[in-house]
CSV table of C-alpha atoms and ligand atoms in Angstrom, one decimal:
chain,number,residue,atom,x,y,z
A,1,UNK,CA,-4.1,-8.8,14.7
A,2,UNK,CA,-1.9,-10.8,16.8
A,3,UNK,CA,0.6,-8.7,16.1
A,4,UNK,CA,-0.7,-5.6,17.6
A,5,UNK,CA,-2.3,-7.6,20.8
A,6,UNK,CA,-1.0,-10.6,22.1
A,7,UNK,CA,2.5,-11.4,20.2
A,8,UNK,CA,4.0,-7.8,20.7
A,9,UNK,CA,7.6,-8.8,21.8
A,10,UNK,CA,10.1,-6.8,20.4
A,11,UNK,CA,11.9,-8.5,17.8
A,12,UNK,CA,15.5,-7.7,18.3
A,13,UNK,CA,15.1,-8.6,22.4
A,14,UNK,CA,17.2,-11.9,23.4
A,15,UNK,CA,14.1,-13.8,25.2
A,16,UNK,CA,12.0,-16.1,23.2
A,17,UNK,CA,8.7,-13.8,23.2
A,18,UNK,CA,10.8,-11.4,21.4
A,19,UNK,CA,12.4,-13.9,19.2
A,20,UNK,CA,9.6,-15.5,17.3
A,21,UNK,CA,8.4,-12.4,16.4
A,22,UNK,CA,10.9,-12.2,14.8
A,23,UNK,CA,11.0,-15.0,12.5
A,24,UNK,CA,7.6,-13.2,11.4
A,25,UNK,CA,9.7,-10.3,9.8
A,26,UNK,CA,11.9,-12.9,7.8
A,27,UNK,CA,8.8,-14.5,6.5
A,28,UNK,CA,7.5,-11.0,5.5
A,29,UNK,CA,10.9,-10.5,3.6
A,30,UNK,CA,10.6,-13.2,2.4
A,31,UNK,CA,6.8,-12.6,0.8
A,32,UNK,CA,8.5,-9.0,-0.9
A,33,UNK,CA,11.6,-10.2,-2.1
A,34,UNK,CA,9.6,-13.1,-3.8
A,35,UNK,CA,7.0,-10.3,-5.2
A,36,UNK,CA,10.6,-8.2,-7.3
A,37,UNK,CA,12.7,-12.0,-7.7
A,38,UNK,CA,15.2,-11.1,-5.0
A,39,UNK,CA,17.2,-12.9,-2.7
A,40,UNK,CA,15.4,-12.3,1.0
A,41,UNK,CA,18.6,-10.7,2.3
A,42,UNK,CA,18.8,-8.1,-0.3
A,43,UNK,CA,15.4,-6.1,1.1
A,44,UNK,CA,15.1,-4.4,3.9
A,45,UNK,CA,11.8,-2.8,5.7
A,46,UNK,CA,11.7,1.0,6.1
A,47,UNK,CA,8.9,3.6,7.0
A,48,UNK,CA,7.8,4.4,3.5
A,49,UNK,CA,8.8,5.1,0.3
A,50,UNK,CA,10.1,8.2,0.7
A,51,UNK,CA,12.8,7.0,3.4
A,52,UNK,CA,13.9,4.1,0.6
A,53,UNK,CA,13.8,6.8,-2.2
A,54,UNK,CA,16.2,9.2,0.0
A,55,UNK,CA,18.5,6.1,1.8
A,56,UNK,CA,19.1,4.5,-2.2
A,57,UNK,CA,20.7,7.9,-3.3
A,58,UNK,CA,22.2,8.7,0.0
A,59,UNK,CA,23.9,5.2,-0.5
A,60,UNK,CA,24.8,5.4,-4.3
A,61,UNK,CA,26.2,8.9,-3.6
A,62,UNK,CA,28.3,7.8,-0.2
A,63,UNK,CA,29.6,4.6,-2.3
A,64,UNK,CA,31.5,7.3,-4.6
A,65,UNK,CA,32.6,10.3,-2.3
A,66,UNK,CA,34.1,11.8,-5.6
A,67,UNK,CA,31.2,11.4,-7.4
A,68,UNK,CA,28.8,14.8,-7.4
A,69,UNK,CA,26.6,14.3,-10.2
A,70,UNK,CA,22.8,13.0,-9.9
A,71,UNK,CA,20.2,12.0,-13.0
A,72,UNK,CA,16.9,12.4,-12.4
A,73,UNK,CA,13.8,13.5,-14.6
A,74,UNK,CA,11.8,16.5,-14.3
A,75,UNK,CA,8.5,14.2,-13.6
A,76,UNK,CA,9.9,12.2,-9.8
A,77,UNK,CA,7.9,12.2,-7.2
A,78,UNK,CA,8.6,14.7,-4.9
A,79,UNK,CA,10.6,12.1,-2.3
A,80,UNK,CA,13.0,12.3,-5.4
A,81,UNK,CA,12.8,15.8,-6.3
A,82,UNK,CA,12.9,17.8,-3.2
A,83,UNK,CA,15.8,15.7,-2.1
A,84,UNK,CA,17.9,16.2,-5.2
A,85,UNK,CA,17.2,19.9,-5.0
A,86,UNK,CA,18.5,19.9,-1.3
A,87,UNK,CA,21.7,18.0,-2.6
A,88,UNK,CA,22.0,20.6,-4.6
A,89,UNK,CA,22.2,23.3,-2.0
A,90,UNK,CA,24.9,21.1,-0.6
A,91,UNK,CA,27.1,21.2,-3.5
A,92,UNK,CA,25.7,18.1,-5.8
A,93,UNK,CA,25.0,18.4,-9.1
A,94,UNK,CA,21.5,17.4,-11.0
A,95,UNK,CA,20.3,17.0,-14.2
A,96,UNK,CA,16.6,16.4,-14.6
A,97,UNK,CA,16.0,14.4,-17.3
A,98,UNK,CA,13.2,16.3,-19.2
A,99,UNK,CA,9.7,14.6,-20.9
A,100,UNK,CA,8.2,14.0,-24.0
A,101,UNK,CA,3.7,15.4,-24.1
A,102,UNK,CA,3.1,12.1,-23.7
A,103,UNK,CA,5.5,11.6,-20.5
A,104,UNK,CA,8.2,9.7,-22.3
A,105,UNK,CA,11.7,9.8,-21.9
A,106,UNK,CA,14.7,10.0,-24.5
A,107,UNK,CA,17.1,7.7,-24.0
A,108,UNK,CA,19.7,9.3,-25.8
A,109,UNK,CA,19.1,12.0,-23.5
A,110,UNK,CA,20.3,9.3,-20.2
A,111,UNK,CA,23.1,8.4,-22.5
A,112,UNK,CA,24.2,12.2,-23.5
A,113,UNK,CA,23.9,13.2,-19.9
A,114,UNK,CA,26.2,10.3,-17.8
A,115,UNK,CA,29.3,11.9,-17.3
A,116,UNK,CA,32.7,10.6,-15.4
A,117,UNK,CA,31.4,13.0,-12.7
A,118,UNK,CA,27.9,11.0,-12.7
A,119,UNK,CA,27.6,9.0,-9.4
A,120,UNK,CA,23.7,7.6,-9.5
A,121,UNK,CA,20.6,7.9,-12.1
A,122,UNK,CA,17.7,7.6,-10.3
A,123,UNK,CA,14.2,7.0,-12.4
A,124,UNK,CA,11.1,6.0,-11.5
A,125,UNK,CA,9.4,3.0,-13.1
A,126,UNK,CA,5.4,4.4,-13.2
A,127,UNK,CA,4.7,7.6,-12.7
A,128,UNK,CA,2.6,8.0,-10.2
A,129,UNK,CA,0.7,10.8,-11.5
A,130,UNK,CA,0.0,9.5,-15.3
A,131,UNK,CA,0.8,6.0,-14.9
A,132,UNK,CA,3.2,6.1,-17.6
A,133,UNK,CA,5.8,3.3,-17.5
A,134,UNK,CA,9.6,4.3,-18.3
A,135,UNK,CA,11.8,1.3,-20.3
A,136,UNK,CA,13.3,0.5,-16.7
A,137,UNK,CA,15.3,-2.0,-18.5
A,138,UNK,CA,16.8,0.4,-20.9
A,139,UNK,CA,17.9,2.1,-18.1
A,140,UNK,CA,18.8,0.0,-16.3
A,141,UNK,CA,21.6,-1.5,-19.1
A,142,UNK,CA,23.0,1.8,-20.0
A,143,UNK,CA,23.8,2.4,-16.2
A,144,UNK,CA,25.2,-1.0,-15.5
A,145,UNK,CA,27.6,-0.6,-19.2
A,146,UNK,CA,28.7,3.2,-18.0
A,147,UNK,CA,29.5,1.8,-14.6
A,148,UNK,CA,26.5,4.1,-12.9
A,149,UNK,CA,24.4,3.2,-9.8
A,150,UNK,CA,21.0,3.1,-11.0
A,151,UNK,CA,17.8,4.0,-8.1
A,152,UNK,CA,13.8,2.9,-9.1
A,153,UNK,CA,11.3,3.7,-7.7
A,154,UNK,CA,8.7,1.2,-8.3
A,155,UNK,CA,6.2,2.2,-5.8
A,156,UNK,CA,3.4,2.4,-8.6
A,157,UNK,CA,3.9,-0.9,-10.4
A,158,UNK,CA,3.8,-3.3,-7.5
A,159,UNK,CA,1.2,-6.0,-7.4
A,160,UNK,CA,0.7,-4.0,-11.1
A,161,UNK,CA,3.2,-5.1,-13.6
A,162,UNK,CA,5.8,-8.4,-12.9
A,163,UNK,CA,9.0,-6.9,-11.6
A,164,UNK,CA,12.2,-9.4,-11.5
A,165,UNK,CA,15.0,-7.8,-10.6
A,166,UNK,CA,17.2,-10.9,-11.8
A,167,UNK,CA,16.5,-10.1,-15.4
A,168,UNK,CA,17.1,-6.4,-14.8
A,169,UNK,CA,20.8,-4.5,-13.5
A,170,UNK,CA,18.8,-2.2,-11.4
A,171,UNK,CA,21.0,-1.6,-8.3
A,172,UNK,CA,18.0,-0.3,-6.0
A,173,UNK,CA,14.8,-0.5,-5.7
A,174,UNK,CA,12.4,1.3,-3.6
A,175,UNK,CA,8.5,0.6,-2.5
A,176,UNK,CA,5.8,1.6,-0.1
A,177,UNK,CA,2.7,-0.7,1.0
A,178,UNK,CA,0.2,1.1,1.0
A,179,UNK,CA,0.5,1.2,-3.2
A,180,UNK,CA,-0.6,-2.7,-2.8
A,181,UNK,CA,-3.0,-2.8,0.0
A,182,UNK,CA,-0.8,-3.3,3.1
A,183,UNK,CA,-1.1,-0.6,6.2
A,184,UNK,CA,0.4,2.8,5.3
A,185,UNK,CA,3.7,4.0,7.2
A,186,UNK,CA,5.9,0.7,5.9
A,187,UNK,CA,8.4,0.9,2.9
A,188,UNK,CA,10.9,-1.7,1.6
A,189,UNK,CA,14.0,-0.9,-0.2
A,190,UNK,CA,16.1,-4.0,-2.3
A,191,UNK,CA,19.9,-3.7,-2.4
A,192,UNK,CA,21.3,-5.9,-4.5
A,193,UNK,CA,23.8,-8.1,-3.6
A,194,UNK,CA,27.4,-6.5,-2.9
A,195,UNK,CA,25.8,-3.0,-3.7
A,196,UNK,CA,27.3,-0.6,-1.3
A,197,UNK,CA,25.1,0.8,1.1
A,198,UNK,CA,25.2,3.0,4.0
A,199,UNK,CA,22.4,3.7,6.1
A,200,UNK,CA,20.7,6.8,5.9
A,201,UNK,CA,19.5,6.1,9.5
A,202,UNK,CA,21.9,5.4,12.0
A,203,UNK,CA,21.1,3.6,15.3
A,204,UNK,CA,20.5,0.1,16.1
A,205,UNK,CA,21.6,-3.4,14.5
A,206,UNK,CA,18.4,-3.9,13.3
A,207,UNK,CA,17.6,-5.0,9.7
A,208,UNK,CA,20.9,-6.3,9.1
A,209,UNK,CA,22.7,-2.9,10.4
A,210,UNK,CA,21.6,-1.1,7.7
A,211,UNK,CA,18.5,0.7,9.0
A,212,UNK,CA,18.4,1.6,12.8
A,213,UNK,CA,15.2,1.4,14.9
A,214,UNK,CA,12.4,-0.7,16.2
A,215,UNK,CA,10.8,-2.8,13.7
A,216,UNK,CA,7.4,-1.9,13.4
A,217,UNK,CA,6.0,-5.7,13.3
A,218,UNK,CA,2.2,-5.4,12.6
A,219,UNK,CA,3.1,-3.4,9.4
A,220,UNK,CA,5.8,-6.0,8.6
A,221,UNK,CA,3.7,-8.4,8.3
A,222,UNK,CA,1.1,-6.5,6.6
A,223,UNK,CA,3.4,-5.7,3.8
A,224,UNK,CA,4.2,-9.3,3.7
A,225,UNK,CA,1.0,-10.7,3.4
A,226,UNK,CA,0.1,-7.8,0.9
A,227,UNK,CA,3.1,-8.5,-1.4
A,228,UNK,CA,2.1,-12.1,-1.2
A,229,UNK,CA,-1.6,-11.3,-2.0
A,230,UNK,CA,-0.2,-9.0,-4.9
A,231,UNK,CA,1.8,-11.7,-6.5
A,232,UNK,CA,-0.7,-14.4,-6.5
A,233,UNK,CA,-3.7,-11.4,-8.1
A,234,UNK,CA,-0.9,-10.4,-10.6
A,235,UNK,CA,-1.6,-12.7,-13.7
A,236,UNK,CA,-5.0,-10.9,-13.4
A,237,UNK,CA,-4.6,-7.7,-12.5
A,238,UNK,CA,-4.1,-6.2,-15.9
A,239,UNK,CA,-6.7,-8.2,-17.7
A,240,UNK,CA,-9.4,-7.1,-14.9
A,241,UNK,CA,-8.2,-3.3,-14.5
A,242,UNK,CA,-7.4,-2.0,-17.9
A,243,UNK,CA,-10.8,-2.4,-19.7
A,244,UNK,CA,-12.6,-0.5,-16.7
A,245,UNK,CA,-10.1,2.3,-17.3
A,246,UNK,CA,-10.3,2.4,-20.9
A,247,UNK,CA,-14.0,2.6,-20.1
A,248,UNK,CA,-13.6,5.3,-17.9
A,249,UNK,CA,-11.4,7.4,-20.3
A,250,UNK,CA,-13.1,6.8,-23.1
A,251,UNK,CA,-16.9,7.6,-21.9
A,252,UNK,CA,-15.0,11.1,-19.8
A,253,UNK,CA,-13.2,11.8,-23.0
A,254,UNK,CA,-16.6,11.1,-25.6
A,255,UNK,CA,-19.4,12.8,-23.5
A,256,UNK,CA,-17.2,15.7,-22.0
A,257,UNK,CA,-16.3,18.7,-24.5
A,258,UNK,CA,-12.5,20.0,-24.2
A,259,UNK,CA,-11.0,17.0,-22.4
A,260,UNK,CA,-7.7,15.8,-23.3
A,261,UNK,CA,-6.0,12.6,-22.1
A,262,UNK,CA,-2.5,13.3,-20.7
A,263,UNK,CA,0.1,10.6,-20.6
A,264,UNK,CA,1.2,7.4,-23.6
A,265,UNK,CA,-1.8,6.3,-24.2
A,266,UNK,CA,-0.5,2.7,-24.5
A,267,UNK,CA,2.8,3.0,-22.1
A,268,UNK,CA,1.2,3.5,-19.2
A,269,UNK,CA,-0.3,1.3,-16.4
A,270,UNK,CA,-3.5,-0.5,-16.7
A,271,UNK,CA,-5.5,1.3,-13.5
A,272,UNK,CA,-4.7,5.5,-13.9
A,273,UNK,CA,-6.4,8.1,-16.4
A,274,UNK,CA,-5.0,11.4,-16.2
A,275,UNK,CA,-7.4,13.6,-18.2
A,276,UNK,CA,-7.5,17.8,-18.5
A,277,UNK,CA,-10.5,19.3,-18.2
A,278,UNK,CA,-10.3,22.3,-20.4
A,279,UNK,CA,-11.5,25.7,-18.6
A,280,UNK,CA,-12.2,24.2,-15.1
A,281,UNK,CA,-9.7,24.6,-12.1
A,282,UNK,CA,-9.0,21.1,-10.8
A,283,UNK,CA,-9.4,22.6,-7.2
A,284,UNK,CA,-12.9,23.0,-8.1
A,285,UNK,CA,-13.9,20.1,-10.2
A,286,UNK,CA,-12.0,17.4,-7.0
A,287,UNK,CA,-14.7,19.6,-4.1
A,288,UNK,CA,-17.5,19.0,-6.6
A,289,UNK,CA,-16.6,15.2,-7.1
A,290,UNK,CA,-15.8,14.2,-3.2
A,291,UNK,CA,-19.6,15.5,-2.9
A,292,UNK,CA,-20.7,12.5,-4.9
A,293,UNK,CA,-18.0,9.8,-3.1
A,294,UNK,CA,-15.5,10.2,-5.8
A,295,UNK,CA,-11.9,10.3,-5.0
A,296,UNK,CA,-10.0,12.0,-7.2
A,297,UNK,CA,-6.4,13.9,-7.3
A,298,UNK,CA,-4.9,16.8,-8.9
A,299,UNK,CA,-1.5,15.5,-8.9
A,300,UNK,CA,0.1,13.8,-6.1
A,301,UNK,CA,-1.3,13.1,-2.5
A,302,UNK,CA,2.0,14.5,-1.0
A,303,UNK,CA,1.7,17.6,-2.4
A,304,UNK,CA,-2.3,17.8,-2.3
A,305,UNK,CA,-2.6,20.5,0.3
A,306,UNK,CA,0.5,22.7,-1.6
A,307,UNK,CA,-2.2,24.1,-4.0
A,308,UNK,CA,0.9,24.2,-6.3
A,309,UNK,CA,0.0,23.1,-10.3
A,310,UNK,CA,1.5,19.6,-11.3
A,311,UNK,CA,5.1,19.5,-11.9
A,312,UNK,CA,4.5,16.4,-14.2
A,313,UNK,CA,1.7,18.2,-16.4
A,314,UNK,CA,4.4,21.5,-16.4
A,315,UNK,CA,7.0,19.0,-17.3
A,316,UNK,CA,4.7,17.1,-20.1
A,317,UNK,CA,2.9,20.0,-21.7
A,318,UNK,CA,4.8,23.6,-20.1
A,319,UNK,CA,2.8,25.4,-22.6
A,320,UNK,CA,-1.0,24.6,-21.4
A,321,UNK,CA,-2.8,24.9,-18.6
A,322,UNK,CA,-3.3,21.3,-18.3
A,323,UNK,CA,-1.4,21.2,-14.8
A,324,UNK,CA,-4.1,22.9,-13.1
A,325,UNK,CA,-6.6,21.7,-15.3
A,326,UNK,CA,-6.4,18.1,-15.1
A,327,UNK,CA,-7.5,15.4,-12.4
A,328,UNK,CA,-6.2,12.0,-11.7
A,329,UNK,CA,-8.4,8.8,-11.4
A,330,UNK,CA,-7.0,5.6,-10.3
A,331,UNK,CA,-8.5,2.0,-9.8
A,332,UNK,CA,-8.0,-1.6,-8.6
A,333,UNK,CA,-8.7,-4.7,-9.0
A,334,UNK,CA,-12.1,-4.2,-6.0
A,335,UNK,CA,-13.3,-1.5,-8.9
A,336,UNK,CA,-16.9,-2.7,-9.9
A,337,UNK,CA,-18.4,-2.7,-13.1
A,338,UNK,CA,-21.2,-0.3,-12.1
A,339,UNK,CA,-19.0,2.4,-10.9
A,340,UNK,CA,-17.6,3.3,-14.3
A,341,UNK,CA,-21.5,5.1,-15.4
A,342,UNK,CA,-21.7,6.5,-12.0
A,343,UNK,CA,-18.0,8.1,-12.4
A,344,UNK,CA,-18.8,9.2,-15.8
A,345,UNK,CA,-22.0,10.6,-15.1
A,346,UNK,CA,-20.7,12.3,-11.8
A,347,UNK,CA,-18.2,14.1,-13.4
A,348,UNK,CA,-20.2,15.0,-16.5
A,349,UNK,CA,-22.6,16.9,-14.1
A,350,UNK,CA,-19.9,18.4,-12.3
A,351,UNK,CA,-18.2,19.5,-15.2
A,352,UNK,CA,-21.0,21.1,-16.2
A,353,UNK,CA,-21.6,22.9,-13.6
A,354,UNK,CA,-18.5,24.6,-13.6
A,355,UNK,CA,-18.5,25.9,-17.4
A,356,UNK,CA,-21.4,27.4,-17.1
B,401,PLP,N1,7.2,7.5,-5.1
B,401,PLP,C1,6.1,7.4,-5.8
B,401,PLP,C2,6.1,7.2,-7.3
B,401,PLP,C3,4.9,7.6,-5.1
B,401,PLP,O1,3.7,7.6,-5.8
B,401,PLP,C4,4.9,7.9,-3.7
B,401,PLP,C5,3.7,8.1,-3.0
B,401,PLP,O2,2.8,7.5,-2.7
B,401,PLP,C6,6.1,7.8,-3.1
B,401,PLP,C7,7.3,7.7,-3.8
B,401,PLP,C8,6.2,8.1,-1.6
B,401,PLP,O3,5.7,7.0,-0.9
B,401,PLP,P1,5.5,7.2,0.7
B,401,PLP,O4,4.3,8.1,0.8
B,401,PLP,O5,5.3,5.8,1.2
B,401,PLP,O6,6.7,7.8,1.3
């Protein structure tokens, strides 16, 4: 609060209302680069995690100019995809990594695919529509030994899964707050050490010269405290989350005829079910469900409004129906006990409903 009434200097200003503001931004990179083991210097603040995901490959991609080929996988968030695809019009060249039913990768596939040409492999961590978890640090070793910049995007498993990117040769790293409770409109993106990087957005000296523009210092600090809050729930989180989910899934999955559980059923993060619903347009089942307070999603929130089937689902099972049949359910660590029957029970009716 002080930050958006009293203390609203501008940071990068020379008089001293400006300047201890700013000391609250270094304490707030300080709180995320404790919550991924970096050093404070190698994160910077950005507007979300799109901006990181787009600045890490611009970067990986300017640090070699005779570079032109991108990895990806078939199952990125759209910040990923859509920018890959535009590289493409530009010349670059992608491969997208396809998936397993259960959302997996093949390694071998990474391996067969890096090339002399390859410049960056960018691979998410979670995915953000199954919450299944790629071996990051897998990756992450067969980038670093064929001398490839590796991008994750580890927007789904912060405050969800210990991330320490000492242990792991992941080159960036991108995240948004709003994934762990702090305001939406703020994204951080690690650079580790003596990584090249140029900015994406050119303007002022701010954040070390790498990323132009005001710093937005409410949100700054709200990602701070959040990432602080995250780390100290984090021995927790998974023991408190997971067997709400599993009794989620499992009473959907018992008491509903023709549902199928899409995604590892063990390789996945502890809060998200990703469940078809045989028959039954998602479109239809998510109006039914926000009658009774339930928010659910039929793929991505980005794309939410597109009407367009999910690209994961297509990607994970191209033979079904299952990406316009499915819905995602996600919870947290505020998720009561009581609100597992009511979900269950709320979608049951709906569900039936529908197939009649
Ligand atoms: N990457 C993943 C995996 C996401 O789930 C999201 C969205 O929430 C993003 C990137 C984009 O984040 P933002 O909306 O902060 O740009």
């Amino acid at each position: 609060m002080p930050h958006l009434t009293t203390e609203w200097g501008n940071p990068s200003s020379a008089y001293k209302f400006g300047a201890k503001v700013k000391s609250v931004i270094e304490t707030a990179r300080a709180q995320v680069a404790e919550l991924i083991g970096a050093q404070t210097r190698e994160v910077i603040f950005t507007s979300c995690a799109t901006e990181s995901n787009n600045a890490a490959i611009h970067a990986a991609l300017k640090a070699n100019p005779n570079k032109r080929h991108i990895i990806t996988s078939a199952v990125e968030h759209s910040s990923v995809l859509n920018y890959c695809m535009a590289l493409e019009k530009d010349g670059y060249r992608v491969t997208y990594l396809p998936v397993d039913r259960d959302g997996l990768l093949k390694l071998a596939d990474l391996e067969n695919t890096i090339g002399n040409e390859t410049s960056v492999v960018s691979l998410m961590w979670a995915n953000n529509e199954t919450g299944v978890l790629f071996p990051v640090k897998e990756i992450a070793e067969i980038c670093r030994s064929r001398g490839v910049l590796y991008h994750c995007d580890a927007v789904q498993v912060a405050g969800k899964i210990e991330m320490d990117v000492r242990k792991l040769p992941i080159d960036y790293l991108s995240l948004t707050g709003h994934k762990f409770h702090a305001p939406k409109g703020i994204g951080a993106l690690y650079i580790r050490r003596k990584t090249l990087f140029s900015p994406l957005i050119h303007g002022g000296h701010q954040e070390h010269n790498l990323r132009g523009g005001t710093e937005s210092v409410p949100l700054i600090v709200g990602i701070g405290k959040a990432a602080e809050l995250a780390r100290k729930h984090l021995p927790h989180y998974d023991q408190k989350v997971r067997p709400l989910r599993d009794a989620l899934e499992e009473g959907i999955l018992q008491l509903i005829p023709n549902t199928e559980l899409n995604g590892h059923k063990t390789q996945r993060l502890a809060n998200t079910t990703n469940i078809t619903f045989r028959g039954i347009e998602s479109g239809a089942l998510l109006i039914l469900l926000d009658k009774e307070g339930i928010c659910a999603s039929s793929g991505s929130a980005c794309l939410a409004d597109s009407d367009e089937p999910s690209h994961v689902l297509k990607a994970m099972k191209p033979e079904s129906a299952a990406s316009r049949q499915m819905i995602r359910l996600s919870l947290a660590q505020e998720t009561k006990e009581a609100e597992i029957p009511q979900a269950i029970a709320a979608i049951k009716t709906a569900t039936g409903m529908l197939r009649i």
